[in-house]
Amino acid sequence: MKGRRDDEEDAATGGDWKSRDSGPVPLPPARRRSRVGITTGTQNRAAIGEGIQAARTPTALTLADVAHECSQLVRQGSSPGPLDEEALLELYLARMGAVLGGRRLVVRISRPGGRVDLVRSTAPLAPERRERQSVTADALRAAGLDDDDAMLAGFGVTDEYRWDFDAASHGFDVALVDGGRLLGVLGVEYHPGVEVPVDDRPLVQIFGAQLSVALGRARIGEEASYLSGYLASLLEDANVPLLVIDRSRRVQVVSRAFLELLGRRRSEVMHADLAELVAPRSRAPLMQGVLHGIREGELTHVDLTLLPPEAEPRDATLDLVSILGPGDQVEALLGIVRDVTALRRLEEQIVQAEKLATLGQLAAGVVHELNNPLTSISVYAERLHDKAQSDPDADPNDVERLGRIVQAAERILRFTGDLITYARPATEAPRALSAAEVVEQALVFCEHVVRDSGAEVEQVFDASRPQVLGVRGQLHQVFINLITNACHAMPQGQGELRLSVEAKNRAVVIRVRDNGPGIPQGQRDAIFEPFFSTKGEGKGTGLGLSIVRNIVQQHGGAIEVESESGRGTTFSVILPAAD
Ligand SMILES: Nc1ncnc2c1ncn2[C@@H]1O[C@H](COP(=O)(O)OP(=O)(O)OP(=O)(O)O)[C@@H](O)[C@H]1O
Ligand SMILES: [Mg+2]
């Protein structure tokens, strides 16, 4: 009678089998739901129902029955796709419960790391029994394992079989082993008062072996999918334009750098045909390249034009390397992309820089040759001009003409001097200099220009007289250029020039401020380029600020410009302090 009551109890829990018996499974809800969809479908529910019916009398199975069931399980377990461990376990348990009538089954699975947290049974388990994780020494030995293997998997070892269900008459366990690893333990118990079929243990062991292989396979599948996800995320984060396409050119993996080059979002590119992401004229070569890569499995090179939706077309090269599948056939292609447009731009810059360097050398040579005759012209012209000025009989027109010759010669001399400075590398060693002194000296050299402009000069020097490490002659040039530019910019007779020196942290900031018209925002980078000048033909060469920037950088410093339209400009030269 008691046995009958137990059966009824099992039957009553049948409809709720999964929720009552499921052990704690730490999985995200979305994954759980999908598993439930597979394992509690009508088919499995029917199997569970059958099992509960059959539980009234244990069936004596033949080897042929077991073989048939196993092949059914294999078929179910691998279609439509491989199942994960939990889904597989539920499927197997449902079918085993149906076939092995009269027996109650419990399976405990050990996860990698020795955590036993997946427990499923065909009848309810008391909570304290669910937590029990043990395997008998007999079961271990039958599987060719020892106590250490059990410990590694998180199981304790007992001599006697320990009951999981109430009122069982007989029971044993089977170790689930794959590849020499203990994956879990299957416990089998019989209803009270039933006659245990002869040779039952070996038949249940066959189910156990079958379940072990399936679990092992699912685990490899899970590990492989984890690994491929890990690899994909590595590739995606790579700072190199990379992608993986399948045999039909669909993008499977794409790196962030390649998305930037394409000017598109990941969602637009993933699973898209690569041919649709390139310019129409590149499609045919791309298709041929992909085909060649797949057929020959060789490194294939393709020249492409990419069409970022909101930028200029970009030329790129794509090197395709084949990724082989298990049968040595090409399964996918890894593409390494190189931005040729950026490369070409760099090459152009190098050519331009080389041209400028050659021009600089050439100019320096010419200037050197010109300097001596020019100095004579300048000196003699000045002398003649002085003489004419003091001669009351001299023609005033001639005096003025001589004055112009003097000015023109001076301008040419200044220009040639600038060119030589620009081309010549500095050789003098830097030394500690008072920044204020350098600025004062530069101002003396500029007396002429300052006077011509009629500007007022204010000097604000830090009382600590901070020192900088520099080459005096070069620093003079920096401030002569800045002061001259300021004087040229300020309105005649209304200029206010302010020179300041300030110690700041481990640097010295020297500012040249004027109240001129300011520099338009769009020109603030260009003014430092050689030959950029707004001063008109014959007045400015546009070399001044580029020399200034070169010298400041050679001194390990920086130059900044702030300017407000109509209110003036401040150039700040920041030099490392000498200490
Ligand atoms: N303080 C300033 N205020 C307004 N514009 C300035 C100032 N300093 C420089 N500029 C602008 O920057 C341009 C470049 O200056 P840079 O000193 O390099 O050449 P330049 O003065 O024109 O010629 P030069 O080679 O004779 O110095 C100037 O032509 C001018 O337009
Ligand atoms: Mg200048």
mmCIF file with all atom_site columns, N, CA, C and O in Angstrom, residues 374 402-414:
data_model
loop_
_atom_site.group_PDB
_atom_site.id
_atom_site.type_symbol
_atom_site.label_atom_id
_atom_site.label_alt_id
_atom_site.label_comp_id
_atom_site.label_asym_id
_atom_site.label_entity_id
_atom_site.label_seq_id
_atom_site.pdbx_PDB_ins_code
_atom_site.Cartn_x
_atom_site.Cartn_y
_atom_site.Cartn_z
_atom_site.occupancy
_atom_site.B_iso_or_equiv
_atom_site.pdbx_formal_charge
_atom_site.auth_seq_id
_atom_site.auth_comp_id
_atom_site.auth_asym_id
_atom_site.auth_atom_id
_atom_site.pdbx_PDB_model_num
ATOM 1  N N  . LEU A 1 374 ? 75.979 92.116  -51.046 1.00 0.00 ? 374 LEU A N  1
ATOM 2  C CA . LEU A 1 374 ? 74.857 92.848  -50.454 1.00 0.00 ? 374 LEU A CA 1
ATOM 3  C C  . LEU A 1 374 ? 75.308 93.755  -49.325 1.00 0.00 ? 374 LEU A C  1
ATOM 4  O O  . LEU A 1 374 ? 74.861 94.890  -49.203 1.00 0.00 ? 374 LEU A O  1
ATOM 5  N N  . LEU A 1 402 ? 68.418 107.591 -52.281 1.00 0.00 ? 402 LEU A N  1
ATOM 6  C CA . LEU A 1 402 ? 69.474 106.854 -51.560 1.00 0.00 ? 402 LEU A CA 1
ATOM 7  C C  . LEU A 1 402 ? 68.909 106.199 -50.306 1.00 0.00 ? 402 LEU A C  1
ATOM 8  O O  . LEU A 1 402 ? 69.241 105.066 -49.971 1.00 0.00 ? 402 LEU A O  1
ATOM 9  N N  . GLY A 1 403 ? 68.015 106.938 -49.615 1.00 0.00 ? 403 GLY A N  1
ATOM 10 C CA . GLY A 1 403 ? 67.376 106.389 -48.405 1.00 0.00 ? 403 GLY A CA 1
ATOM 11 C C  . GLY A 1 403 ? 66.643 105.100 -48.741 1.00 0.00 ? 403 GLY A C  1
ATOM 12 O O  . GLY A 1 403 ? 66.688 104.123 -47.993 1.00 0.00 ? 403 GLY A O  1
ATOM 13 N N  . ARG A 1 404 ? 65.933 105.082 -49.895 1.00 0.00 ? 404 ARG A N  1
ATOM 14 C CA . ARG A 1 404 ? 65.205 103.869 -50.296 1.00 0.00 ? 404 ARG A CA 1
ATOM 15 C C  . ARG A 1 404 ? 66.151 102.711 -50.556 1.00 0.00 ? 404 ARG A C  1
ATOM 16 O O  . ARG A 1 404 ? 65.849 101.570 -50.219 1.00 0.00 ? 404 ARG A O  1
ATOM 17 N N  . ILE A 1 405 ? 67.295 103.036 -51.203 1.00 0.00 ? 405 ILE A N  1
ATOM 18 C CA . ILE A 1 405 ? 68.268 101.957 -51.466 1.00 0.00 ? 405 ILE A CA 1
ATOM 19 C C  . ILE A 1 405 ? 68.715 101.339 -50.136 1.00 0.00 ? 405 ILE A C  1
ATOM 20 O O  . ILE A 1 405 ? 68.792 100.121 -49.979 1.00 0.00 ? 405 ILE A O  1
ATOM 21 N N  . VAL A 1 406 ? 68.996 102.237 -49.143 1.00 0.00 ? 406 VAL A N  1
ATOM 22 C CA . VAL A 1 406 ? 69.450 101.749 -47.832 1.00 0.00 ? 406 VAL A CA 1
ATOM 23 C C  . VAL A 1 406 ? 68.399 100.807 -47.234 1.00 0.00 ? 406 VAL A C  1
ATOM 24 O O  . VAL A 1 406 ? 68.693 99.684  -46.812 1.00 0.00 ? 406 VAL A O  1
ATOM 25 N N  . GLN A 1 407 ? 67.127 101.267 -47.257 1.00 0.00 ? 407 GLN A N  1
ATOM 26 C CA . GLN A 1 407 ? 66.057 100.449 -46.665 1.00 0.00 ? 407 GLN A CA 1
ATOM 27 C C  . GLN A 1 407 ? 65.905 99.109  -47.377 1.00 0.00 ? 407 GLN A C  1
ATOM 28 O O  . GLN A 1 407 ? 65.771 98.057  -46.753 1.00 0.00 ? 407 GLN A O  1
ATOM 29 N N  . ALA A 1 408 ? 65.955 99.193  -48.734 1.00 0.00 ? 408 ALA A N  1
ATOM 30 C CA . ALA A 1 408 ? 65.772 97.959  -49.503 1.00 0.00 ? 408 ALA A CA 1
ATOM 31 C C  . ALA A 1 408 ? 66.906 96.977  -49.204 1.00 0.00 ? 408 ALA A C  1
ATOM 32 O O  . ALA A 1 408 ? 66.672 95.775  -49.015 1.00 0.00 ? 408 ALA A O  1
ATOM 33 N N  . ALA A 1 409 ? 68.152 97.494  -49.140 1.00 0.00 ? 409 ALA A N  1
ATOM 34 C CA . ALA A 1 409 ? 69.297 96.616  -48.874 1.00 0.00 ? 409 ALA A CA 1
ATOM 35 C C  . ALA A 1 409 ? 69.165 95.985  -47.493 1.00 0.00 ? 409 ALA A C  1
ATOM 36 O O  . ALA A 1 409 ? 69.440 94.795  -47.305 1.00 0.00 ? 409 ALA A O  1
ATOM 37 N N  . GLU A 1 410 ? 68.678 96.794  -46.534 1.00 0.00 ? 410 GLU A N  1
ATOM 38 C CA . GLU A 1 410 ? 68.515 96.256  -45.175 1.00 0.00 ? 410 GLU A CA 1
ATOM 39 C C  . GLU A 1 410 ? 67.481 95.137  -45.160 1.00 0.00 ? 410 GLU A C  1
ATOM 40 O O  . GLU A 1 410 ? 67.640 94.120  -44.486 1.00 0.00 ? 410 GLU A O  1
ATOM 41 N N  . ARG A 1 411 ? 66.405 95.371  -45.943 1.00 0.00 ? 411 ARG A N  1
ATOM 42 C CA . ARG A 1 411 ? 65.362 94.352  -45.962 1.00 0.00 ? 411 ARG A CA 1
ATOM 43 C C  . ARG A 1 411 ? 65.868 93.042  -46.559 1.00 0.00 ? 411 ARG A C  1
ATOM 44 O O  . ARG A 1 411 ? 65.607 91.947  -46.066 1.00 0.00 ? 411 ARG A O  1
ATOM 45 N N  . ILE A 1 412 ? 66.664 93.211  -47.661 1.00 0.00 ? 412 ILE A N  1
ATOM 46 C CA . ILE A 1 412 ? 67.192 91.983  -48.271 1.00 0.00 ? 412 ILE A CA 1
ATOM 47 C C  . ILE A 1 412 ? 68.131 91.276  -47.292 1.00 0.00 ? 412 ILE A C  1
ATOM 48 O O  . ILE A 1 412 ? 68.099 90.055  -47.134 1.00 0.00 ? 412 ILE A O  1
ATOM 49 N N  . LEU A 1 413 ? 68.953 92.065  -46.584 1.00 0.00 ? 413 LEU A N  1
ATOM 50 C CA . LEU A 1 413 ? 69.891 91.471  -45.618 1.00 0.00 ? 413 LEU A CA 1
ATOM 51 C C  . LEU A 1 413 ? 69.140 90.724  -44.510 1.00 0.00 ? 413 LEU A C  1
ATOM 52 O O  . LEU A 1 413 ? 69.531 89.631  -44.107 1.00 0.00 ? 413 LEU A O  1
ATOM 53 N N  . ARG A 1 414 ? 68.039 91.352  -44.060 1.00 0.00 ? 414 ARG A N  1
ATOM 54 C CA . ARG A 1 414 ? 67.263 90.715  -42.993 1.00 0.00 ? 414 ARG A CA 1
ATOM 55 C C  . ARG A 1 414 ? 66.677 89.377  -43.501 1.00 0.00 ? 414 ARG A C  1
ATOM 56 O O  . ARG A 1 414 ? 66.728 88.352  -42.845 1.00 0.00 ? 414 ARG A O  1
#
